[in-house]
Amino acid sequence: MSSSPRFRRIAAAAVSTVVLLALLVLGTQVQVPYAALGPGPTLNTLGTTKVADDGAVVERKVVQIDGAPTDPTTGHLNLTTVSVRDGLSLFDALGMWLSGTYSLTPRDQVYPPDRTTEQVQQENAQQMTGSEENATVAALRYLDRPTALRIASVGPDGPAVGVLRAGDEVVRAGGVPVETGEQLRKVVGDNPPGTVLPIEIVRAGARETVSVTLGAHPAEPDAGYLGVVPEVVNADPRLEVTYTVGDIGGPSAGMMLALAVIDQLSPGELTSGKFIAGTGTITDEGAVGPIGGITHKTRAARDAGATVFLVPARNCAEAVSDRPDGLELVKVDTLDGAVDALGAIGAGRPAPTC
């Protein structure tokens, strides 16, 4: 006996309800293998930030300089960040994608499967520490303040073991003055393996010359190899630069931190009272490198009130593709260039743009 039309309608409605409930459960509870990237907080490197200290909330300068006279600053030099939303349900992911504010990326590009979330966060913190150190050195070199090239560590099986020591200050290599790790690597690499290279150092306050027989570079067999990790450090024992950026990680704040140091330690104002934001990695030689999430950072900067954004040259094409209204995109590839561009903006002259 066939079922009645009314029974079939009831059965169909029941099935539909079950399917909808199942989809609702899947959409709200099942996580998708994606993370959402969007505009993150911005922080004025010339200003202050609130941090927890022994159970109390205190206000500290983002870039604190002690041991040297500082010049008053105004305006903004905001570092910018990208927010990351993890643990997304299907509905979360769809909603963020449809909002136009967030972009979706495979989760393993943010949190590689061979590392835990805690390990990624620790790596980001270490990158920020390295970025702060480079920012200090790059700024001091720009200002012609004393820095020193030192040996941070010596490889246990490298050519320099037993000759160079951690803490040695390197003055010359092969008779050539060296002030940065890149300069040292170039001198060493320009000599073939087997070269006996004289290296002038300062050890325990005394200057001496040692000789290292160069090995072959693992990646370039025809280039000399020293087997050390060099670092450039502040050589003024009175000067101390301290950064307080909260839980911001990664290397992309380097350029803005360096500009904040320069602004405080030099006469005049880099900002000319304007709201400047930007991003970019920094090397100890002052080279500005590209970063990820540039369009999220420009949007965050404009929402915060910025009118000018310093863009690493290699990020320009992407930045222009989604430029927020009212935001001037200024192209930079060195710290010197960033300072020059800010000077041009303050004087009403054209600056290099994306």
mmCIF file of C-alpha atoms in Angstrom:
data_model
loop_
_atom_site.group_PDB
_atom_site.id
_atom_site.type_symbol
_atom_site.label_atom_id
_atom_site.label_comp_id
_atom_site.label_asym_id
_atom_site.label_seq_id
_atom_site.Cartn_x
_atom_site.Cartn_y
_atom_site.Cartn_z
ATOM 1 C CA MET A 1 0.000 0.000 0.000
ATOM 2 C CA SER A 2 1.487 3.368 -1.033
ATOM 3 C CA SER A 3 1.910 6.172 1.469
ATOM 4 C CA SER A 4 -0.353 9.165 1.349
ATOM 5 C CA PRO A 5 0.844 12.530 -0.072
ATOM 6 C CA ARG A 6 0.521 14.044 3.406
ATOM 7 C CA PHE A 7 2.801 11.362 4.900
ATOM 8 C CA ARG A 8 5.368 11.887 2.158
ATOM 9 C CA ARG A 9 5.399 15.656 2.849
ATOM 10 C CA ILE A 10 5.894 15.062 6.571
ATOM 11 C CA ALA A 11 8.687 12.557 5.897
ATOM 12 C CA ALA A 12 10.401 14.933 3.468
ATOM 13 C CA ALA A 13 10.168 17.799 5.978
ATOM 14 C CA ALA A 14 11.638 15.566 8.689
ATOM 15 C CA VAL A 15 14.532 14.548 6.447
ATOM 16 C CA SER A 16 15.168 18.194 5.531
ATOM 17 C CA THR A 17 15.191 19.169 9.193
ATOM 18 C CA VAL A 18 17.686 16.429 10.011
ATOM 19 C CA VAL A 19 19.937 17.485 7.135
ATOM 20 C CA LEU A 20 19.782 21.136 8.178
ATOM 21 C CA LEU A 21 20.592 20.226 11.774
ATOM 22 C CA ALA A 22 23.513 18.084 10.613
ATOM 23 C CA LEU A 23 24.818 20.930 8.430
ATOM 24 C CA LEU A 24 24.408 23.353 11.332
ATOM 25 C CA VAL A 25 26.444 21.073 13.597
ATOM 26 C CA LEU A 26 29.126 20.629 10.923
ATOM 27 C CA GLY A 27 29.222 24.337 10.149
ATOM 28 C CA THR A 28 29.592 25.453 13.753
ATOM 29 C CA GLN A 29 31.647 22.682 15.337
ATOM 30 C CA VAL A 30 33.898 21.141 12.690
ATOM 31 C CA GLN A 31 37.129 23.086 12.265
ATOM 32 C CA VAL A 32 38.504 23.809 8.795
ATOM 33 C CA PRO A 33 42.250 23.647 7.922
ATOM 34 C CA TYR A 34 42.446 27.387 7.371
ATOM 35 C CA ALA A 35 43.461 30.459 9.362
ATOM 36 C CA ALA A 36 42.063 33.952 8.801
ATOM 37 C CA LEU A 37 44.432 36.896 8.379
ATOM 38 C CA GLY A 38 43.246 40.451 8.905
ATOM 39 C CA PRO A 39 44.263 43.915 10.092
ATOM 40 C CA GLY A 40 46.013 43.778 13.455
ATOM 41 C CA PRO A 41 46.808 46.337 16.152
ATOM 42 C CA THR A 42 49.140 49.248 15.411
ATOM 43 C CA LEU A 43 51.549 50.698 17.951
ATOM 44 C CA ASN A 44 53.140 54.139 17.967
ATOM 45 C CA THR A 45 56.870 53.569 18.460
ATOM 46 C CA LEU A 46 57.192 57.174 19.659
ATOM 47 C CA GLY A 47 54.523 56.678 22.311
ATOM 48 C CA THR A 48 53.775 54.519 25.328
ATOM 49 C CA THR A 49 52.030 51.220 25.898
ATOM 50 C CA LYS A 50 50.436 49.564 28.917
ATOM 51 C CA VAL A 51 51.983 46.389 30.302
ATOM 52 C CA ALA A 52 51.475 44.184 33.342
ATOM 53 C CA ASP A 53 54.162 44.466 36.022
ATOM 54 C CA ASP A 54 53.895 42.525 39.289
ATOM 55 C CA GLY A 55 50.130 42.411 39.044
ATOM 56 C CA ALA A 56 49.755 46.088 38.212
ATOM 57 C CA VAL A 57 49.240 47.766 34.844
ATOM 58 C CA VAL A 58 51.934 50.340 34.125
ATOM 59 C CA GLU A 59 52.659 52.609 31.166
ATOM 60 C CA ARG A 60 56.043 52.422 29.486
ATOM 61 C CA LYS A 61 57.655 53.982 26.450
ATOM 62 C CA VAL A 62 57.670 51.658 23.458
ATOM 63 C CA VAL A 63 61.261 52.710 22.726
ATOM 64 C CA GLN A 64 63.095 53.769 25.883
ATOM 65 C CA ILE A 65 66.564 55.313 25.518
ATOM 66 C CA ASP A 66 68.816 55.787 28.543
ATOM 67 C CA GLY A 67 72.362 57.085 28.819
ATOM 68 C CA ALA A 68 72.124 59.746 26.114
ATOM 69 C CA PRO A 69 70.220 63.008 25.620
ATOM 70 C CA THR A 70 67.000 62.555 23.658
ATOM 71 C CA ASP A 71 65.117 65.021 21.502
ATOM 72 C CA PRO A 72 61.349 65.626 21.921
ATOM 73 C CA THR A 73 59.165 63.945 19.305
ATOM 74 C CA THR A 74 55.610 64.397 18.089
ATOM 75 C CA GLY A 75 53.433 62.673 15.548
ATOM 76 C CA HIS A 76 53.307 58.936 14.980
ATOM 77 C CA LEU A 77 55.660 56.257 13.705
ATOM 78 C CA ASN A 78 53.344 53.284 13.992
ATOM 79 C CA LEU A 79 54.449 49.715 13.515
ATOM 80 C CA THR A 80 51.681 47.548 12.064
ATOM 81 C CA THR A 81 50.657 43.940 12.531
ATOM 82 C CA VAL A 82 48.499 41.206 11.029
ATOM 83 C CA SER A 83 45.905 39.484 13.200
ATOM 84 C CA VAL A 84 45.614 35.692 12.954
ATOM 85 C CA ARG A 85 42.376 33.861 13.768
ATOM 86 C CA ASP A 86 42.779 30.124 14.269
ATOM 87 C CA GLY A 87 40.429 27.282 15.162
ATOM 88 C CA LEU A 88 37.820 28.352 12.607
ATOM 89 C CA SER A 89 34.572 26.536 12.004
ATOM 90 C CA LEU A 90 33.189 26.350 8.479
ATOM 91 C CA PHE A 91 30.717 29.145 9.248
ATOM 92 C CA ASP A 92 33.499 31.261 10.826
ATOM 93 C CA ALA A 93 35.647 30.867 7.728
ATOM 94 C CA LEU A 94 32.805 31.683 5.337
ATOM 95 C CA GLY A 95 31.800 34.741 7.344
ATOM 96 C CA MET A 96 35.329 36.132 7.437
ATOM 97 C CA TRP A 97 35.885 35.476 3.745
ATOM 98 C CA LEU A 98 32.622 37.193 2.843
ATOM 99 C CA SER A 99 33.437 40.191 5.074
ATOM 100 C CA GLY A 100 36.172 41.367 2.706
ATOM 101 C CA THR A 101 38.316 42.269 5.722
ATOM 102 C CA TYR A 102 39.975 38.899 6.221
ATOM 103 C CA SER A 103 41.728 36.516 3.865
ATOM 104 C CA LEU A 104 41.951 32.759 4.345
ATOM 105 C CA THR A 105 45.217 30.874 4.144
ATOM 106 C CA PRO A 106 46.024 27.192 4.714
ATOM 107 C CA ARG A 107 46.668 26.777 8.422
ATOM 108 C CA ASP A 108 49.955 24.949 7.880
ATOM 109 C CA GLN A 109 51.398 28.089 6.300
ATOM 110 C CA VAL A 110 50.956 29.867 9.639
ATOM 111 C CA TYR A 111 51.477 26.894 11.942
ATOM 112 C CA PRO A 112 53.683 24.324 10.138
ATOM 113 C CA PRO A 113 52.653 20.750 10.977
ATOM 114 C CA ASP A 114 56.140 19.884 12.256
ATOM 115 C CA ARG A 115 55.935 22.554 14.980
ATOM 116 C CA THR A 116 53.495 23.194 17.796
ATOM 117 C CA THR A 117 51.652 26.480 18.222
ATOM 118 C CA GLU A 118 53.877 27.221 21.227
ATOM 119 C CA GLN A 119 57.021 26.611 19.152
ATOM 120 C CA VAL A 120 55.783 28.984 16.437
ATOM 121 C CA GLN A 121 55.050 31.650 19.044
ATOM 122 C CA GLN A 122 58.519 31.171 20.532
ATOM 123 C CA GLU A 123 60.104 31.543 17.090
ATOM 124 C CA ASN A 124 58.113 34.740 16.511
ATOM 125 C CA ALA A 125 59.338 36.103 19.840
ATOM 126 C CA GLN A 126 62.934 35.269 18.925
ATOM 127 C CA GLN A 127 62.506 36.977 15.558
ATOM 128 C CA MET A 128 61.235 40.100 17.319
ATOM 129 C CA THR A 129 64.268 40.082 19.618
ATOM 130 C CA GLY A 130 66.575 39.818 16.608
ATOM 131 C CA SER A 131 64.649 42.595 14.893
ATOM 132 C CA GLU A 132 65.068 44.852 17.940
ATOM 133 C CA GLU A 133 68.809 44.202 18.019
ATOM 134 C CA ASN A 134 69.142 44.972 14.297
ATOM 135 C CA ALA A 135 67.021 48.099 14.708
ATOM 136 C CA THR A 136 69.312 49.436 17.423
ATOM 137 C CA VAL A 137 72.478 48.748 15.451
ATOM 138 C CA ALA A 138 71.095 50.073 12.154
ATOM 139 C CA ALA A 139 69.974 53.290 13.863
ATOM 140 C CA LEU A 140 73.298 53.775 15.651
ATOM 141 C CA ARG A 141 75.232 53.194 12.426
ATOM 142 C CA TYR A 142 72.996 55.730 10.656
ATOM 143 C CA LEU A 143 73.769 58.237 13.415
ATOM 144 C CA ASP A 144 77.518 57.441 13.332
ATOM 145 C CA ARG A 145 77.435 56.254 16.925
ATOM 146 C CA PRO A 146 79.872 53.542 18.041
ATOM 147 C CA THR A 147 79.119 49.918 17.204
ATOM 148 C CA ALA A 148 81.335 46.837 17.208
ATOM 149 C CA LEU A 149 81.504 43.649 15.144
ATOM 150 C CA ARG A 150 81.864 40.707 17.483
ATOM 151 C CA ILE A 151 81.963 36.939 17.250
ATOM 152 C CA ALA A 152 78.723 35.620 18.735
ATOM 153 C CA SER A 153 79.716 31.959 18.453
ATOM 154 C CA VAL A 154 82.282 29.686 16.835
ATOM 155 C CA GLY A 155 81.198 26.482 15.107
ATOM 156 C CA PRO A 156 82.580 23.409 16.925
ATOM 157 C CA ASP A 157 83.892 21.884 13.689
ATOM 158 C CA GLY A 158 84.634 25.094 11.764
ATOM 159 C CA PRO A 159 87.993 26.454 10.583
ATOM 160 C CA ALA A 160 88.059 29.159 13.296
ATOM 161 C CA VAL A 161 87.704 26.790 16.252
ATOM 162 C CA GLY A 162 90.594 27.219 18.686
ATOM 163 C CA VAL A 163 91.586 30.507 17.035
ATOM 164 C CA LEU A 164 88.624 32.849 17.424
ATOM 165 C CA ARG A 165 86.442 33.018 20.518
ATOM 166 C CA ALA A 166 82.953 34.241 21.292
ATOM 167 C CA GLY A 167 83.233 37.875 22.359
ATOM 168 C CA ASP A 168 86.209 38.719 20.135
ATOM 169 C CA GLU A 169 85.780 42.097 18.445
ATOM 170 C CA VAL A 170 86.769 41.894 14.778
ATOM 171 C CA VAL A 171 88.488 45.010 13.438
ATOM 172 C CA ARG A 172 90.032 43.852 10.137
ATOM 173 C CA ALA A 173 90.017 40.706 8.018
ATOM 174 C CA GLY A 174 92.699 40.228 5.400
ATOM 175 C CA GLY A 175 93.792 43.803 6.063
ATOM 176 C CA VAL A 176 90.323 45.162 5.196
ATOM 177 C CA PRO A 177 88.337 47.078 7.848
ATOM 178 C CA VAL A 178 85.040 45.306 8.619
ATOM 179 C CA GLU A 179 82.100 46.716 10.582
ATOM 180 C CA THR A 180 79.225 44.328 9.781
ATOM 181 C CA GLY A 181 78.677 40.631 9.382
ATOM 182 C CA GLU A 182 78.042 41.073 5.666
ATOM 183 C CA GLN A 183 81.373 42.857 5.191
ATOM 184 C CA LEU A 184 83.173 40.065 7.043
ATOM 185 C CA ARG A 185 81.422 37.378 4.986
ATOM 186 C CA LYS A 186 82.385 39.155 1.746
ATOM 187 C CA VAL A 187 86.062 39.372 2.647
ATOM 188 C CA VAL A 188 86.133 35.726 3.680
ATOM 189 C CA GLY A 189 84.116 34.544 0.670
ATOM 190 C CA ASP A 190 86.344 36.415 -1.791
ATOM 191 C CA ASN A 191 89.260 34.212 -0.729
ATOM 192 C CA PRO A 192 89.515 30.551 -1.808
ATOM 193 C CA PRO A 193 89.567 27.682 0.684
ATOM 194 C CA GLY A 194 93.033 27.076 2.092
ATOM 195 C CA THR A 195 93.841 30.787 2.356
ATOM 196 C CA VAL A 196 95.554 31.735 5.598
ATOM 197 C CA LEU A 197 93.552 34.850 6.510
ATOM 198 C CA PRO A 198 94.921 37.304 9.099
ATOM 199 C CA ILE A 199 92.175 38.687 11.355
ATOM 200 C CA GLU A 200 92.763 41.661 13.621
ATOM 201 C CA ILE A 201 90.742 41.410 16.808
ATOM 202 C CA VAL A 202 90.351 42.991 20.225
ATOM 203 C CA ARG A 203 90.267 40.375 22.973
ATOM 204 C CA ALA A 204 89.993 41.287 26.652
ATOM 205 C CA GLY A 205 90.870 44.875 25.773
ATOM 206 C CA ALA A 206 94.069 43.987 23.906
ATOM 207 C CA ARG A 207 94.497 44.210 20.128
ATOM 208 C CA GLU A 208 96.117 41.264 18.374
ATOM 209 C CA THR A 209 96.183 39.498 15.008
ATOM 210 C CA VAL A 210 95.321 35.832 14.602
ATOM 211 C CA SER A 211 95.343 33.690 11.461
ATOM 212 C CA VAL A 212 92.664 31.252 10.288
ATOM 213 C CA THR A 213 93.061 28.757 7.452
ATOM 214 C CA LEU A 214 89.775 29.074 5.584
ATOM 215 C CA GLY A 215 87.644 26.059 4.804
ATOM 216 C CA ALA A 216 85.252 25.567 1.893
ATOM 217 C CA HIS A 217 81.811 27.131 2.209
ATOM 218 C CA PRO A 218 79.125 24.382 2.427
ATOM 219 C CA ALA A 219 76.995 26.086 -0.253
ATOM 220 C CA GLU A 220 79.833 27.500 -2.393
ATOM 221 C CA PRO A 221 82.835 25.143 -2.524
ATOM 222 C CA ASP A 222 85.052 27.760 -4.210
ATOM 223 C CA ALA A 223 84.418 30.386 -1.498
ATOM 224 C CA GLY A 224 86.246 30.653 1.782
ATOM 225 C CA TYR A 225 84.487 29.775 5.018
ATOM 226 C CA LEU A 226 85.246 30.915 8.569
ATOM 227 C CA GLY A 227 82.635 28.994 10.562
ATOM 228 C CA VAL A 228 81.573 31.755 12.948
ATOM 229 C CA VAL A 229 78.368 33.670 13.702
ATOM 230 C CA PRO A 230 79.114 37.412 13.761
ATOM 231 C CA GLU A 231 76.958 40.095 15.342
ATOM 232 C CA VAL A 232 77.034 43.886 15.467
ATOM 233 C CA VAL A 233 76.421 45.386 18.893
ATOM 234 C CA ASN A 234 76.137 48.781 20.521
ATOM 235 C CA ALA A 235 79.651 49.770 21.629
ATOM 236 C CA ASP A 236 78.644 52.641 23.924
ATOM 237 C CA PRO A 237 78.387 51.177 27.453
ATOM 238 C CA ARG A 238 76.399 54.205 28.635
ATOM 239 C CA LEU A 239 73.678 53.930 25.981
ATOM 240 C CA GLU A 240 70.811 51.486 26.474
ATOM 241 C CA VAL A 241 67.829 51.020 24.177
ATOM 242 C CA THR A 242 64.875 49.034 25.535
ATOM 243 C CA TYR A 243 61.793 48.011 23.569
ATOM 244 C CA THR A 244 58.339 47.276 24.989
ATOM 245 C CA VAL A 245 56.025 45.944 22.282
ATOM 246 C CA GLY A 246 53.863 43.518 24.211
ATOM 247 C CA ASP A 247 53.120 40.184 22.590
ATOM 248 C CA ILE A 248 53.930 41.336 19.042
ATOM 249 C CA GLY A 249 56.243 38.849 17.330
ATOM 250 C CA GLY A 250 58.092 38.388 14.067
ATOM 251 C CA PRO A 251 60.735 40.521 12.328
ATOM 252 C CA SER A 252 58.571 43.032 10.448
ATOM 253 C CA ALA A 253 58.697 45.898 12.976
ATOM 254 C CA GLY A 254 62.440 46.423 12.553
ATOM 255 C CA MET A 255 62.402 49.484 10.313
ATOM 256 C CA MET A 256 59.836 51.394 12.379
ATOM 257 C CA LEU A 257 61.739 50.675 15.605
ATOM 258 C CA ALA A 258 64.967 51.913 13.998
ATOM 259 C CA LEU A 259 63.245 55.122 12.900
ATOM 260 C CA ALA A 260 62.005 55.689 16.454
ATOM 261 C CA VAL A 261 65.569 55.397 17.785
ATOM 262 C CA ILE A 262 66.843 57.845 15.155
ATOM 263 C CA ASP A 263 64.033 60.296 15.872
ATOM 264 C CA GLN A 264 64.828 60.383 19.593
ATOM 265 C CA LEU A 265 68.606 60.609 19.182
ATOM 266 C CA SER A 266 68.706 63.295 16.466
ATOM 267 C CA PRO A 267 67.526 66.916 16.355
ATOM 268 C CA GLY A 268 64.215 67.749 14.715
ATOM 269 C CA GLU A 269 61.302 65.429 14.036
ATOM 270 C CA LEU A 270 61.140 62.717 11.404
ATOM 271 C CA THR A 271 57.350 62.852 11.314
ATOM 272 C CA SER A 272 56.895 66.638 11.036
ATOM 273 C CA GLY A 273 53.924 66.006 13.349
ATOM 274 C CA LYS A 274 52.224 63.681 10.843
ATOM 275 C CA PHE A 275 50.727 60.229 11.390
ATOM 276 C CA ILE A 276 53.194 57.881 9.688
ATOM 277 C CA ALA A 277 52.871 54.106 9.730
ATOM 278 C CA GLY A 278 54.885 51.386 8.063
ATOM 279 C CA THR A 279 56.480 47.989 8.113
ATOM 280 C CA GLY A 280 59.632 46.205 6.999
ATOM 281 C CA THR A 281 62.421 44.031 8.296
ATOM 282 C CA ILE A 282 65.817 45.623 8.962
ATOM 283 C CA THR A 283 69.378 44.341 8.790
ATOM 284 C CA ASP A 284 72.271 45.663 10.847
ATOM 285 C CA GLU A 285 73.418 47.459 7.676
ATOM 286 C CA GLY A 286 70.036 49.192 7.307
ATOM 287 C CA ALA A 287 68.560 47.219 4.403
ATOM 288 C CA VAL A 288 64.744 47.096 4.503
ATOM 289 C CA GLY A 289 63.169 43.769 3.564
ATOM 290 C CA PRO A 290 59.665 42.620 2.538
ATOM 291 C CA ILE A 291 57.019 41.237 4.870
ATOM 292 C CA GLY A 292 53.720 39.341 4.666
ATOM 293 C CA GLY A 293 50.179 40.683 4.893
ATOM 294 C CA ILE A 294 50.927 44.147 3.520
ATOM 295 C CA THR A 295 47.327 44.925 2.508
ATOM 296 C CA HIS A 296 46.063 44.043 5.998
ATOM 297 C CA LYS A 297 48.685 46.355 7.492
ATOM 298 C CA THR A 298 47.854 49.291 5.231
ATOM 299 C CA ARG A 299 44.171 48.913 6.098
ATOM 300 C CA ALA A 300 44.939 48.783 9.822
ATOM 301 C CA ALA A 301 47.119 51.883 9.499
ATOM 302 C CA ARG A 302 44.467 53.878 7.638
ATOM 303 C CA ASP A 303 41.787 52.833 10.145
ATOM 304 C CA ALA A 304 44.075 54.090 12.940
ATOM 305 C CA GLY A 305 44.465 57.485 11.251
ATOM 306 C CA ALA A 306 47.691 57.204 9.232
ATOM 307 C CA THR A 307 48.060 59.322 6.092
ATOM 308 C CA VAL A 308 51.476 57.973 5.004
ATOM 309 C CA PHE A 309 52.635 54.357 4.929
ATOM 310 C CA LEU A 310 56.255 53.261 4.443
ATOM 311 C CA VAL A 311 56.236 50.174 2.195
ATOM 312 C CA PRO A 312 59.216 47.875 1.547
ATOM 313 C CA ALA A 313 60.013 48.187 -2.169
ATOM 314 C CA ARG A 314 59.368 44.491 -2.840
ATOM 315 C CA ASN A 315 55.859 44.802 -1.336
ATOM 316 C CA CYS A 316 54.838 47.766 -3.484
ATOM 317 C CA ALA A 317 52.970 45.874 -6.207
ATOM 318 C CA GLU A 318 50.778 44.067 -3.672
ATOM 319 C CA ALA A 319 50.239 47.210 -1.592
ATOM 320 C CA VAL A 320 49.032 49.180 -4.621
ATOM 321 C CA SER A 321 46.547 46.426 -5.500
ATOM 322 C CA ASP A 322 44.393 47.316 -2.485
ATOM 323 C CA ARG A 323 45.398 50.835 -1.465
ATOM 324 C CA PRO A 324 43.073 52.371 1.174
ATOM 325 C CA ASP A 325 41.677 55.784 0.229
ATOM 326 C CA GLY A 326 43.642 58.680 1.676
ATOM 327 C CA LEU A 327 46.836 56.698 2.347
ATOM 328 C CA GLU A 328 50.056 57.655 0.554
ATOM 329 C CA LEU A 329 52.290 54.635 -0.096
ATOM 330 C CA VAL A 330 55.983 55.556 0.107
ATOM 331 C CA LYS A 331 58.531 53.090 -1.269
ATOM 332 C CA VAL A 332 61.639 52.363 0.833
ATOM 333 C CA ASP A 333 64.464 49.855 0.542
ATOM 334 C CA THR A 334 66.974 51.240 3.054
ATOM 335 C CA LEU A 335 66.850 53.008 6.395
ATOM 336 C CA ASP A 336 68.628 56.002 4.827
ATOM 337 C CA GLY A 337 65.949 56.092 2.142
ATOM 338 C CA ALA A 338 63.163 55.999 4.732
ATOM 339 C CA VAL A 339 64.656 58.973 6.611
ATOM 340 C CA ASP A 340 65.130 60.879 3.340
ATOM 341 C CA ALA A 341 61.527 60.149 2.297
ATOM 342 C CA LEU A 342 60.183 61.427 5.613
ATOM 343 C CA GLY A 343 62.278 64.553 5.223
ATOM 344 C CA ALA A 344 60.828 65.122 1.773
ATOM 345 C CA ILE A 345 57.266 64.650 3.030
ATOM 346 C CA GLY A 346 57.849 67.086 5.893
ATOM 347 C CA ALA A 347 59.227 69.690 3.462
ATOM 348 C CA GLY A 348 56.375 69.217 0.988
ATOM 349 C CA ARG A 349 58.599 67.612 -1.641
ATOM 350 C CA PRO A 350 57.741 64.437 -3.597
ATOM 351 C CA ALA A 351 58.832 61.170 -2.016
ATOM 352 C CA PRO A 352 59.357 57.850 -3.835
ATOM 353 C CA THR A 353 55.943 56.196 -4.115
ATOM 354 C CA CYS A 354 54.696 52.727 -4.967
#
